[in-house]
Amino acid sequence: MSTPQNIPVQPVLGIGFGPANLSTAIAVQDRGLLEHCHFIERSPGFQWQNEQMLAGADIQNNPFRDLVMPRDPGHEYTFIRYLYDRGDLTSYLHYNAKFALRNEYNGYLNWVASHFDDHVTYRQEVRDVTVVQDPAGAECFEVRTLDRIWRARHLLLGTGRSPNIPEEFGAGSPRVFHASRYLSSMARLSDERAALRTVAVVGSSQSAIEIVLNLLGRPDVERVVSIQRGIGFRLKDTSPFSRRVFLPEFIDYFHPLPLETKKSLRAQLRAVNYGACDQDVIERLTTVQRDYAQRGSDRFALAPFSRVHAVDADGDGPLTLTLADINNGSTSTLGADAVVLATGYRDFGTDADDEQCHPLLRSVRDRIGVHSDGTPRVHRDYSLDFAGPDDELSIYLNGLCEASHGMGDAGALAVLSTRADDIAESLGARLSARRRAPAGLLRVS
Ligand SMILES: Cc1cc2nc3c(=O)[nH]c(=O)nc-3n(C[C@H](O)[C@H](O)[C@H](O)COP(=O)(O)OP(=O)(O)OC[C@H]3O[C@@H](n4cnc5c(N)ncnc54)[C@H](O)[C@@H]3O)c2cc1C
């Protein structure tokens, strides 16, 4: 491990190298600034939602709204360019689907990422971020992974949001796992047991229904129970009017609104992205359900209006879930060999499913300006309100700003390229302000 004295101070360090920081790497490269940036990523190589790379799943964004196209249609890293370069464009156009398959979009993202290999160090899971002084006495960020220390003036935090694991499921059995661990957990369970009698899936989102369908297609799973607080899987609000949340101008409208107004607007627009599913998967599940009904099979069951109160594990035996009906309070129990939590991801906020700030920023919390509810203030350029000398230190939140910038921000590829452009523009201004500093004040990193 480097000693603190000889660690070079990187102008810009990206934490996480998913689609958000990949798109930003391109925008930074387009401005001739990539030499100032390095990215670190915990995975052994580039990956995109590999725990839910399910056969037949498609993407939810218009494939043209890729890493670059909305800001530069002629760019060398468009999805269309990817298809063309691999001789697949005509076949894709012939296929004529509205949405590309998740697997093929993953191929596109991997193809773009491979052009940035020299600027990414993989297998670096960040554990902590602090502010320290460099040997010249200037402040910089110190970023610690298991085996390395990195230093930088500006951070691009692009880790994706934290999985939401409701309290009643926390610190429990390894047979209770979040959807973000789905494929690896199922592979582990398959190694341990020949068959799973019942698998419960908690949640009503797109991920929940995709996982239910995937489980029903597995010969080693005998029965699937979908547990939901509502009546059953609901359709996403796909009205083009509602989906304006994914337009950059919506972010301009949303960002200056007062905190409470933002909260109520997000609640009003929730079904655009959360607790709701696309029509194709709802139709697939109802067809499967009808087929089972004809054959007298109980392979799929729905537990609607249900809330899980407790999960009890007894050795290797089935887990016991205690359920309560949300409307009439009646309780019941369900035995399950595994429980998949399709319970979403956490935004900044004060509700039970939220977190006040990103966990990696815990050691620098006292430097971050906050709103009256304790959540961080994030500027329109996605940088945190961070106490320190102007332009010297900054933390950009890349893909974590649903609470401050609106629904389009956190979970969607649709806004990625324009957000990357906003961040690269702001970062460029900060870097050149530093270069313009009088010679006596310029600290060499
Ligand atoms: C199954 C699934 C499918 C989806 N499909 C779509 C879709 O079709 N269209 C759409 O618009 N949105 C989709 N989404 C929303 C999703 O948020 C975006 O697709 C996209 O993944 C967001 O990119 P990101 O870079 O912000 O986050 P992520 O893709 O989560 O990438 C973050 C990266 O940071 C790394 N990382 C995390 N913590 C650390 C750490 N401590 N140290 C180092 N590295 C770290 C992770 O390994 C990861 O590679 C989907 C989400 C899911 C769960």
XYZ file of N, CA and C and ligand atoms in Angstrom, residues 15-22 40-43 45-49 52-53 58-61 102 105 124-127 145 158-161 207 210 345 358 360 398-400 410-414 416 419, ligand 1:
200
model
N -15.775 7.301 -8.684
C -15.992 6.113 -7.847
C -17.176 5.360 -8.430
N -16.929 4.130 -8.883
C -17.948 3.352 -9.593
C -17.822 3.635 -11.080
N -17.905 2.567 -11.879
C -17.833 2.768 -13.333
C -18.983 2.007 -13.989
N -20.186 2.465 -13.664
C -21.389 1.968 -14.333
C -21.726 2.919 -15.471
N -22.928 2.813 -16.039
C -23.305 3.674 -17.162
C -23.156 5.171 -16.857
N -23.427 5.594 -15.616
C -23.384 7.027 -15.314
C -21.967 7.584 -15.467
N -20.999 6.963 -14.800
C -19.633 7.482 -14.914
C -19.025 7.165 -16.279
N -19.506 6.099 -16.933
C -19.028 5.817 -18.300
C -19.450 6.949 -19.234
N -12.407 4.268 -10.457
C -12.187 2.991 -9.769
C -13.530 2.300 -9.585
N -13.522 0.988 -9.727
C -14.767 0.217 -9.769
C -14.554 -1.087 -9.015
N -15.556 -1.503 -8.233
C -15.375 -2.690 -7.391
C -15.428 -4.012 -8.170
N -16.129 -4.046 -9.299
C -16.268 -5.295 -10.053
C -14.952 -5.636 -10.752
N -14.546 -6.315 -13.792
C -14.562 -5.711 -15.124
C -15.845 -4.922 -15.254
N -16.067 -4.298 -16.416
C -17.300 -3.524 -16.556
C -18.500 -4.472 -16.491
N -19.539 -4.070 -15.795
C -20.786 -4.844 -15.770
C -21.952 -3.887 -15.638
N -23.107 -4.314 -16.131
C -24.328 -3.509 -15.970
C -25.462 -4.425 -15.494
N -25.901 -4.253 -14.287
C -27.023 -5.009 -13.713
C -26.873 -6.504 -13.996
N -29.248 -9.223 -12.710
C -30.591 -9.367 -13.276
C -30.528 -9.393 -14.808
N -29.477 -10.018 -15.308
C -29.353 -10.156 -16.762
C -30.171 -11.394 -17.159
N -36.053 -6.951 -21.586
C -35.668 -5.854 -22.480
C -35.389 -4.586 -21.674
N -34.898 -3.569 -22.382
C -34.574 -2.317 -21.678
C -35.832 -1.454 -21.581
N -35.768 -0.458 -20.708
C -36.953 0.382 -20.503
C -36.786 1.788 -21.089
N -35.643 2.038 -21.658
C -35.434 3.358 -22.266
C -35.420 3.209 -23.788
N -32.120 -6.510 -22.993
C -31.166 -6.043 -21.964
C -29.765 -6.591 -22.250
N -28.101 -4.660 -25.037
C -27.712 -3.316 -24.592
C -26.483 -3.405 -23.680
N -11.626 -2.433 -7.142
C -11.353 -1.415 -6.117
C -12.679 -1.003 -5.486
N -12.996 -1.618 -4.363
C -14.253 -1.261 -3.687
C -13.964 -0.177 -2.658
N -14.568 0.965 -2.836
C -14.306 2.086 -1.936
C -15.008 1.842 -0.600
N -14.246 2.055 0.493
C -14.784 1.847 1.837
C -15.049 3.166 2.543
N -9.699 2.012 -0.451
C -10.271 0.715 -0.797
C -9.574 -0.304 0.095
N -20.401 7.781 -8.604
C -21.358 7.128 -9.533
C -21.557 5.678 -9.163
N -21.939 5.445 -7.924
C -22.021 4.076 -7.394
C -23.381 3.422 -7.582
N -24.361 4.140 -8.134
C -25.728 3.617 -8.088
C -26.241 3.774 -6.665
N -27.555 3.652 -6.501
C -28.135 3.855 -5.168
C -27.985 2.600 -4.303
N -38.725 -5.152 -11.565
C -37.775 -6.201 -11.163
C -38.518 -7.373 -10.537
N -40.235 -9.488 -13.221
C -39.239 -10.193 -14.038
C -38.683 -11.387 -13.268
N -34.540 0.708 -4.314
C -33.287 1.361 -3.938
C -33.596 2.613 -3.125
N -25.381 9.577 1.175
C -24.745 8.351 0.702
C -23.798 7.804 1.774
N -21.042 6.273 1.727
C -19.603 6.503 1.539
C -19.170 7.907 1.967
N -23.464 11.445 -9.293
C -23.810 11.075 -10.663
C -24.777 9.888 -10.648
N -26.073 10.194 -10.719
C -27.064 9.112 -10.701
C -27.667 8.898 -9.323
N -27.491 9.862 -8.433
C -27.976 9.691 -7.057
C -28.917 10.819 -6.654
N -32.312 9.425 -11.010
C -31.607 8.300 -10.398
C -31.594 7.047 -11.261
N -32.767 6.610 -11.651
C -32.791 5.266 -12.241
C -32.746 5.196 -13.744
N -32.558 6.275 -14.452
C -32.820 6.178 -15.888
C -31.613 6.435 -16.765
N -31.501 5.615 -17.806
C -30.462 5.857 -18.794
C -30.829 7.051 -19.679
N -32.131 7.359 -19.759
C -32.609 8.384 -20.687
C -31.920 9.737 -20.485
N -28.984 10.207 -19.041
C -27.562 10.020 -18.751
C -26.648 10.966 -19.530
N -26.974 14.669 -18.579
C -26.422 14.891 -17.225
C -24.896 14.838 -17.282
C -32.385 -4.845 -13.378
C -32.365 -3.409 -13.760
C -32.592 -3.046 -15.073
C -32.595 -1.714 -15.440
N -32.880 -1.390 -16.723
C -32.941 -0.108 -17.084
C -33.257 0.253 -18.421
O -33.515 -0.585 -19.260
N -33.304 1.569 -18.732
C -33.068 2.540 -17.797
O -33.155 3.715 -18.128
N -32.741 2.221 -16.532
C -32.672 0.935 -16.158
N -32.351 0.609 -14.867
C -31.999 1.677 -13.913
C -30.465 1.727 -13.630
O -30.308 2.605 -12.573
C -29.657 2.200 -14.829
O -29.821 1.288 -15.857
C -28.121 2.255 -14.599
O -27.645 1.035 -14.114
C -27.679 3.396 -13.724
O -26.291 3.521 -13.873
P -25.331 3.978 -12.681
O -23.973 4.032 -13.248
O -25.906 5.178 -12.051
O -25.454 2.838 -11.579
P -25.002 1.323 -11.627
O -25.368 0.700 -12.915
O -25.538 0.713 -10.388
O -23.410 1.371 -11.559
C -22.717 1.727 -10.384
C -21.359 1.077 -10.396
O -20.658 1.467 -9.231
C -20.019 0.334 -8.659
N -19.881 0.574 -7.217
C -20.861 0.634 -6.291
N -20.360 0.855 -5.073
C -19.019 0.934 -5.225
C -17.950 1.152 -4.318
N -18.149 1.324 -2.999
N -16.672 1.179 -4.805
C -16.465 1.012 -6.135
N -17.444 0.788 -7.040
C -18.705 0.761 -6.591
C -20.920 -0.826 -8.991
O -20.214 -2.044 -8.990
C -21.433 -0.438 -10.376
O -20.635 -0.963 -11.401
C -32.346 -0.720 -14.474
C -32.119 -1.075 -13.149
C -32.145 -2.405 -12.790
C -31.924 -2.764 -11.358
